[in-house]
PDB file of C-alpha atoms in Angstrom:
ATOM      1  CA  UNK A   1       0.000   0.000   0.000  1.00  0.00           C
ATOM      2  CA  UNK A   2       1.464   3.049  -1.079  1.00  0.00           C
ATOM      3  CA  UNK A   3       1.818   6.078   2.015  1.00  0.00           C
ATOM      4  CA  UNK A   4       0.778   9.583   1.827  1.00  0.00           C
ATOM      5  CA  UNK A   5       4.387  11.001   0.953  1.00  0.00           C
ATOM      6  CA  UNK A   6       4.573   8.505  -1.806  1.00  0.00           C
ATOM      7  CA  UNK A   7       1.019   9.922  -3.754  1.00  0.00           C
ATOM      8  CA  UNK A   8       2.264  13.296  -3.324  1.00  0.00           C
ATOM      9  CA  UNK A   9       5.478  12.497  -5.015  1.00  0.00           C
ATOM     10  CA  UNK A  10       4.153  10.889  -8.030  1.00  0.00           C
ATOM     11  CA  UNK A  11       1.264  13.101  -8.494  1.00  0.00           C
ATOM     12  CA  UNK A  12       4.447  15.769  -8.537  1.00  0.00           C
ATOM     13  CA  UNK A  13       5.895  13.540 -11.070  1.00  0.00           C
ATOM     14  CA  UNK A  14       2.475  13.958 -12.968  1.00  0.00           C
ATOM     15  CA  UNK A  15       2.988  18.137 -12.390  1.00  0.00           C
ATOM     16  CA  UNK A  16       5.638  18.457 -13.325  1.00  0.00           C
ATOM     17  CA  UNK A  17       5.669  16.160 -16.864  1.00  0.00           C
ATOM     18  CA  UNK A  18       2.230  18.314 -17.817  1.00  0.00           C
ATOM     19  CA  UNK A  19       4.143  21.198 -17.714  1.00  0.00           C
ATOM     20  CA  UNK A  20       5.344  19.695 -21.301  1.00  0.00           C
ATOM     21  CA  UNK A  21       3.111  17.660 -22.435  1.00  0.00           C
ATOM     22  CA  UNK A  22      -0.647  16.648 -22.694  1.00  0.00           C
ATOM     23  CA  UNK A  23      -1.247  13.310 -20.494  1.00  0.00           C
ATOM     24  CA  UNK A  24      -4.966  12.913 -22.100  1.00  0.00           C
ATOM     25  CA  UNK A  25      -5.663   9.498 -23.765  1.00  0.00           C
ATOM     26  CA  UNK A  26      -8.739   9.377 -25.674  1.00  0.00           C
ATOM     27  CA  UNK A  27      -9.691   5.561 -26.271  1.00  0.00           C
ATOM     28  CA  UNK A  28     -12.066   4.550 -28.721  1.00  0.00           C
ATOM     29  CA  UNK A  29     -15.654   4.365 -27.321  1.00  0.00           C
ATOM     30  CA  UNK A  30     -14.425   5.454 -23.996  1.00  0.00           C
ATOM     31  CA  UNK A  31     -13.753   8.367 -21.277  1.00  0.00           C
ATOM     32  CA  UNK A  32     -10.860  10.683 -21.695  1.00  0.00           C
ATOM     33  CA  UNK A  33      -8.779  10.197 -19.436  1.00  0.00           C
ATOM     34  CA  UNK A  34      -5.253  10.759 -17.786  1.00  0.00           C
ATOM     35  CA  UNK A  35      -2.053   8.852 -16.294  1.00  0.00           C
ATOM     36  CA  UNK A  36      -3.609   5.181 -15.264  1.00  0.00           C
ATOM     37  CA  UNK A  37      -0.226   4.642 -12.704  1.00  0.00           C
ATOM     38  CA  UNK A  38       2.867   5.933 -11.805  1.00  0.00           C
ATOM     39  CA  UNK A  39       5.693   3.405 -11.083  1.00  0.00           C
ATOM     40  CA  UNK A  40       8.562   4.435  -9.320  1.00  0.00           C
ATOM     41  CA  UNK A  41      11.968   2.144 -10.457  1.00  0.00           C
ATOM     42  CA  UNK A  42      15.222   3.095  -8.357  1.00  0.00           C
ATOM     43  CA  UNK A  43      18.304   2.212 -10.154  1.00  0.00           C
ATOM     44  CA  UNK A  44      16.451   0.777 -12.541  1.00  0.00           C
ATOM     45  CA  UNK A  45      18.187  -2.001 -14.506  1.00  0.00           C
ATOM     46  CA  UNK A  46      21.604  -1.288 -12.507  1.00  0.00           C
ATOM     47  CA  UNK A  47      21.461   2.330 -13.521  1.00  0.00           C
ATOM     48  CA  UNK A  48      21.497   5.983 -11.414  1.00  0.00           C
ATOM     49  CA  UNK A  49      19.261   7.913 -10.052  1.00  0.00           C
ATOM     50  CA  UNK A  50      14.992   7.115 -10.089  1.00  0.00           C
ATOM     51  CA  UNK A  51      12.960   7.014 -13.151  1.00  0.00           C
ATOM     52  CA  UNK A  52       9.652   7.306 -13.233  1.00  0.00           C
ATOM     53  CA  UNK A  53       6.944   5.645 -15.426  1.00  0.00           C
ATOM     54  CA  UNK A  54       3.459   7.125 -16.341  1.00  0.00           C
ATOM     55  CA  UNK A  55       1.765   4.148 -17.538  1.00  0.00           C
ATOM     56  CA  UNK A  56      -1.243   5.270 -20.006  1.00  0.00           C
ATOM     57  CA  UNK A  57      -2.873   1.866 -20.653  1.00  0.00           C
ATOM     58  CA  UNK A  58      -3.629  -0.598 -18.433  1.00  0.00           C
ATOM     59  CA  UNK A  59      -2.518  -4.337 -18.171  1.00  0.00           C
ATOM     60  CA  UNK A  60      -3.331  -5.950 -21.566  1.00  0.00           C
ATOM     61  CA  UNK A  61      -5.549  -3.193 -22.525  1.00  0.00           C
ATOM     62  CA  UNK A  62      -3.221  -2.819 -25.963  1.00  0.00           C
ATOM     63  CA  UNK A  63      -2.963  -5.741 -28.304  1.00  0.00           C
ATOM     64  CA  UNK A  64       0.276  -7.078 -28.424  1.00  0.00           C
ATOM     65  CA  UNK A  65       1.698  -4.949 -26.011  1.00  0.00           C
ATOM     66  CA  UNK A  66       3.059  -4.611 -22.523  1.00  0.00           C
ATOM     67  CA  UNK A  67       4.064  -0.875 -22.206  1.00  0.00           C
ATOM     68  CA  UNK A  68       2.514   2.061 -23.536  1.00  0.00           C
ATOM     69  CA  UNK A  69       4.048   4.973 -20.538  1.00  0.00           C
ATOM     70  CA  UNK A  70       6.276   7.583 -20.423  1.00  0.00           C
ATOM     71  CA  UNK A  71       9.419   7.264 -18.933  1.00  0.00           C
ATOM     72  CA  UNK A  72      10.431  10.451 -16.937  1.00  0.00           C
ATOM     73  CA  UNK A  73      14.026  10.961 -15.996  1.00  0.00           C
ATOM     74  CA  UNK A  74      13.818  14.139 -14.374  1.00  0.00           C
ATOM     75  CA  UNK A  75      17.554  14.472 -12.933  1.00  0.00           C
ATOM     76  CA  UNK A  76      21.133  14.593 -14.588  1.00  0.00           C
ATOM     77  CA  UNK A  77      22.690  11.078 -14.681  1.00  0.00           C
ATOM     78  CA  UNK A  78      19.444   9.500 -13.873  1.00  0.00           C
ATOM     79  CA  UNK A  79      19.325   6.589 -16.141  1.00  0.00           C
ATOM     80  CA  UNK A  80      17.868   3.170 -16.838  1.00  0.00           C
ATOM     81  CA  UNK A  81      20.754   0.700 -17.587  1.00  0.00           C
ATOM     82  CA  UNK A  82      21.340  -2.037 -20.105  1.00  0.00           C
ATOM     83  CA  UNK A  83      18.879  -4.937 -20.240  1.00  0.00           C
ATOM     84  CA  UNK A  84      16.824  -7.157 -23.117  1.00  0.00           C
ATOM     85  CA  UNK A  85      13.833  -7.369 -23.914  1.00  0.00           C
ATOM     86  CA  UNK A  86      14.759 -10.948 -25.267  1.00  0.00           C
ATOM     87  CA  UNK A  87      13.868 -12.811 -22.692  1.00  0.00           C
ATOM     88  CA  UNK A  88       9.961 -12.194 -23.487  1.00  0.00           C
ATOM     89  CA  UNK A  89      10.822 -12.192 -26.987  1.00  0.00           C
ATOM     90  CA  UNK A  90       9.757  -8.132 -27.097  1.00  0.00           C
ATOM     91  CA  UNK A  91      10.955  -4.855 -29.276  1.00  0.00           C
ATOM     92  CA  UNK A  92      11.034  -1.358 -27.607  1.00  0.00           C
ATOM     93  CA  UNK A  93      10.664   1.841 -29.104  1.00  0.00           C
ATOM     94  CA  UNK A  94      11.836   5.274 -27.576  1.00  0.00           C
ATOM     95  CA  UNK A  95      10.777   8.177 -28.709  1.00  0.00           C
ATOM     96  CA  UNK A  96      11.779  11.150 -27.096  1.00  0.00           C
ATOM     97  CA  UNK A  97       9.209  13.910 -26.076  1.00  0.00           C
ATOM     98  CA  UNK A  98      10.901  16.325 -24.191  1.00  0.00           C
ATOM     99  CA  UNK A  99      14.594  17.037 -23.228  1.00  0.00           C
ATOM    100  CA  UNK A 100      18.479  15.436 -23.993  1.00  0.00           C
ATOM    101  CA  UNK A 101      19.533  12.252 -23.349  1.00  0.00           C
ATOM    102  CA  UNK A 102      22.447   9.442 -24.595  1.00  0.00           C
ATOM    103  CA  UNK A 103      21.037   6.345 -25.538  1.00  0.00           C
ATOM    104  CA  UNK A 104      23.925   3.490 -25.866  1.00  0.00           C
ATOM    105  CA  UNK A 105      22.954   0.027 -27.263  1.00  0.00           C
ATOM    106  CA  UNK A 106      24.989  -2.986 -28.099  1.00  0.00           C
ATOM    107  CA  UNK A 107      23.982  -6.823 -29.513  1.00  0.00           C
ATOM    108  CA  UNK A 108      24.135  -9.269 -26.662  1.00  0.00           C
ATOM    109  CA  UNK A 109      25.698  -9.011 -23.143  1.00  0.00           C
ATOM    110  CA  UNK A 110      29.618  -8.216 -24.093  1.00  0.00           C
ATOM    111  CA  UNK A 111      28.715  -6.583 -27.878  1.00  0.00           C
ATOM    112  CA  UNK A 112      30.298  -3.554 -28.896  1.00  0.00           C
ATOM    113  CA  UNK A 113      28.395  -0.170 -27.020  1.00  0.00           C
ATOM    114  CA  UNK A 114      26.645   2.439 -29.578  1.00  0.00           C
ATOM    115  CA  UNK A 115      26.227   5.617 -28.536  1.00  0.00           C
ATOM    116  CA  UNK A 116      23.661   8.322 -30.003  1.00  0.00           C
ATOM    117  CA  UNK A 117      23.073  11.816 -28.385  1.00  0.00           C
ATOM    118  CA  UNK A 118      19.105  11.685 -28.846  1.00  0.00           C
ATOM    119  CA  UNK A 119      17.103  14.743 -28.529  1.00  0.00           C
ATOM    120  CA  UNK A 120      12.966  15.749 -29.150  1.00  0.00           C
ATOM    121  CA  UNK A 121      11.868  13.708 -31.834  1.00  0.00           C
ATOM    122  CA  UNK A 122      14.639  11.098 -31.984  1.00  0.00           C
ATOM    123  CA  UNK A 123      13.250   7.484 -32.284  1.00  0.00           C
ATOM    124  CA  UNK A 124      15.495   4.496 -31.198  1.00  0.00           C
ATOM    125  CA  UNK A 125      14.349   0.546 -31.636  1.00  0.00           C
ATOM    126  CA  UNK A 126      15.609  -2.496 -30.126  1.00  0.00           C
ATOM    127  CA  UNK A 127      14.707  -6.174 -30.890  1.00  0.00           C
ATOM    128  CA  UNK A 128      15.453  -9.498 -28.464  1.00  0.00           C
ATOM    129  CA  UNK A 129      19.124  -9.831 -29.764  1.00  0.00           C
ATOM    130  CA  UNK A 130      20.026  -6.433 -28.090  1.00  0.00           C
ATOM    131  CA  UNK A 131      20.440  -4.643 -25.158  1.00  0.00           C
ATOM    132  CA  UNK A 132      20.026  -0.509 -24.484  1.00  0.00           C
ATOM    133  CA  UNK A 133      20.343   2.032 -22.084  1.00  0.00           C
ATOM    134  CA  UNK A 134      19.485   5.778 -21.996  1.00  0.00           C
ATOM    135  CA  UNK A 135      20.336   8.658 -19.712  1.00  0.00           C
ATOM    136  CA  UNK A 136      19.558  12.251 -19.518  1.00  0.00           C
ATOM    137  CA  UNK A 137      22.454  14.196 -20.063  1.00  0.00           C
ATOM    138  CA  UNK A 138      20.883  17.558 -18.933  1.00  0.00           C
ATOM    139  CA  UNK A 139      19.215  19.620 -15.630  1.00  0.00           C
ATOM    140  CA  UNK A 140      15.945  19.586 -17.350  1.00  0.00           C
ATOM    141  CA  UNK A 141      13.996  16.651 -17.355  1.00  0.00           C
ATOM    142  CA  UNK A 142      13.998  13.544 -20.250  1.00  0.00           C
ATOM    143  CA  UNK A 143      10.363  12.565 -21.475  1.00  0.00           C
ATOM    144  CA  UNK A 144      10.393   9.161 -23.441  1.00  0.00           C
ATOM    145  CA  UNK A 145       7.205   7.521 -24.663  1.00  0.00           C
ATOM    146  CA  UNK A 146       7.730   4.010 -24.779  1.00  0.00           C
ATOM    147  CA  UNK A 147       6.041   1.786 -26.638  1.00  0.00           C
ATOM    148  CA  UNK A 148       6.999  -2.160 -26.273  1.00  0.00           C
ATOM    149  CA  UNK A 149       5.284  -4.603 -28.384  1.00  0.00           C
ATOM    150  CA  UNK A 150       5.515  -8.413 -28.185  1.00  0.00           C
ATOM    151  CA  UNK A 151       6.651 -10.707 -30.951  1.00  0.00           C
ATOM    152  CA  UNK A 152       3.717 -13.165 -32.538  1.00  0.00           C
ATOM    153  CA  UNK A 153       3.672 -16.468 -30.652  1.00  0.00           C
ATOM    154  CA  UNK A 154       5.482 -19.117 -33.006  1.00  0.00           C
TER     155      UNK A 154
END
């Protein structure tokens, strides 16, 4: 059960990402509506700082997909750290909203590292055989929508 201190931080979170963007989803046949959860990850995948996601859909409400949030890294350094997405056999799309950030990718666990500066607008993709990362690189705060589909059952 989440405390009080807890709701007022990610309802800050919420603030403060509405200060660049529209959080509205307007479903087919449905309510508008707003931000369905936020989910707070420390260090998430080995990496600095706290990132934040503002999931948008709810569990399986998308076809084929398991995230449809925004990913909200509102410090310098705070970053999520390498991982796959091959392990449930998933690609992930980035595409950046608001802010600076370095995304670094590489194929499988000791693969060369990539490294692209990615700014509003930039789109990065990864399949199972890879692994990425991404960090915000600036004081103002890195806005990712994330979209992560699942691969058809074979």
């Amino acid at each position: 059960m989440e405390n009080l201190s807890q709701t007022i931080e990610k309802n800050e979170v919420v603030k403060i990402v509405s200060q660049y963007l529209d959080l509205s989803v307007t479903p087919f046949g449905e309510e508008i509506r707003t931000v369905v959860r936020v989910d707070k990850r420390e260090a998430m995948y080995n990496g600095n700082g706290t990132v934040y996601l503002l999931q948008m859909f709810g569990v399986e409400e998308l076809v084929n997909n398991r995230i449809g949030a925004y990913m909200v890294f509102l410090n310098k350094d705070d970053q999520a750290g390498f991982h796959t997405h091959g392990t449930r056999f998933e690609q992930e799309l980035y595409v950046v909203m608001q802010g600076e950030g370095e995304y670094s990718d590489r194929a499988g666990v000791s693969g060369t590292i990539r490294t692209k500066k990615v700014t509003k607008g930039s789109i990065t993709v990864v399949d199972k055989n890879g692994f990425h990362s991404l960090k915000n690189t600036t004081n103002n705060p890195l806005i990712v929508f994330v979209i992560t589909t699942n691969e058809p059952k074979q």
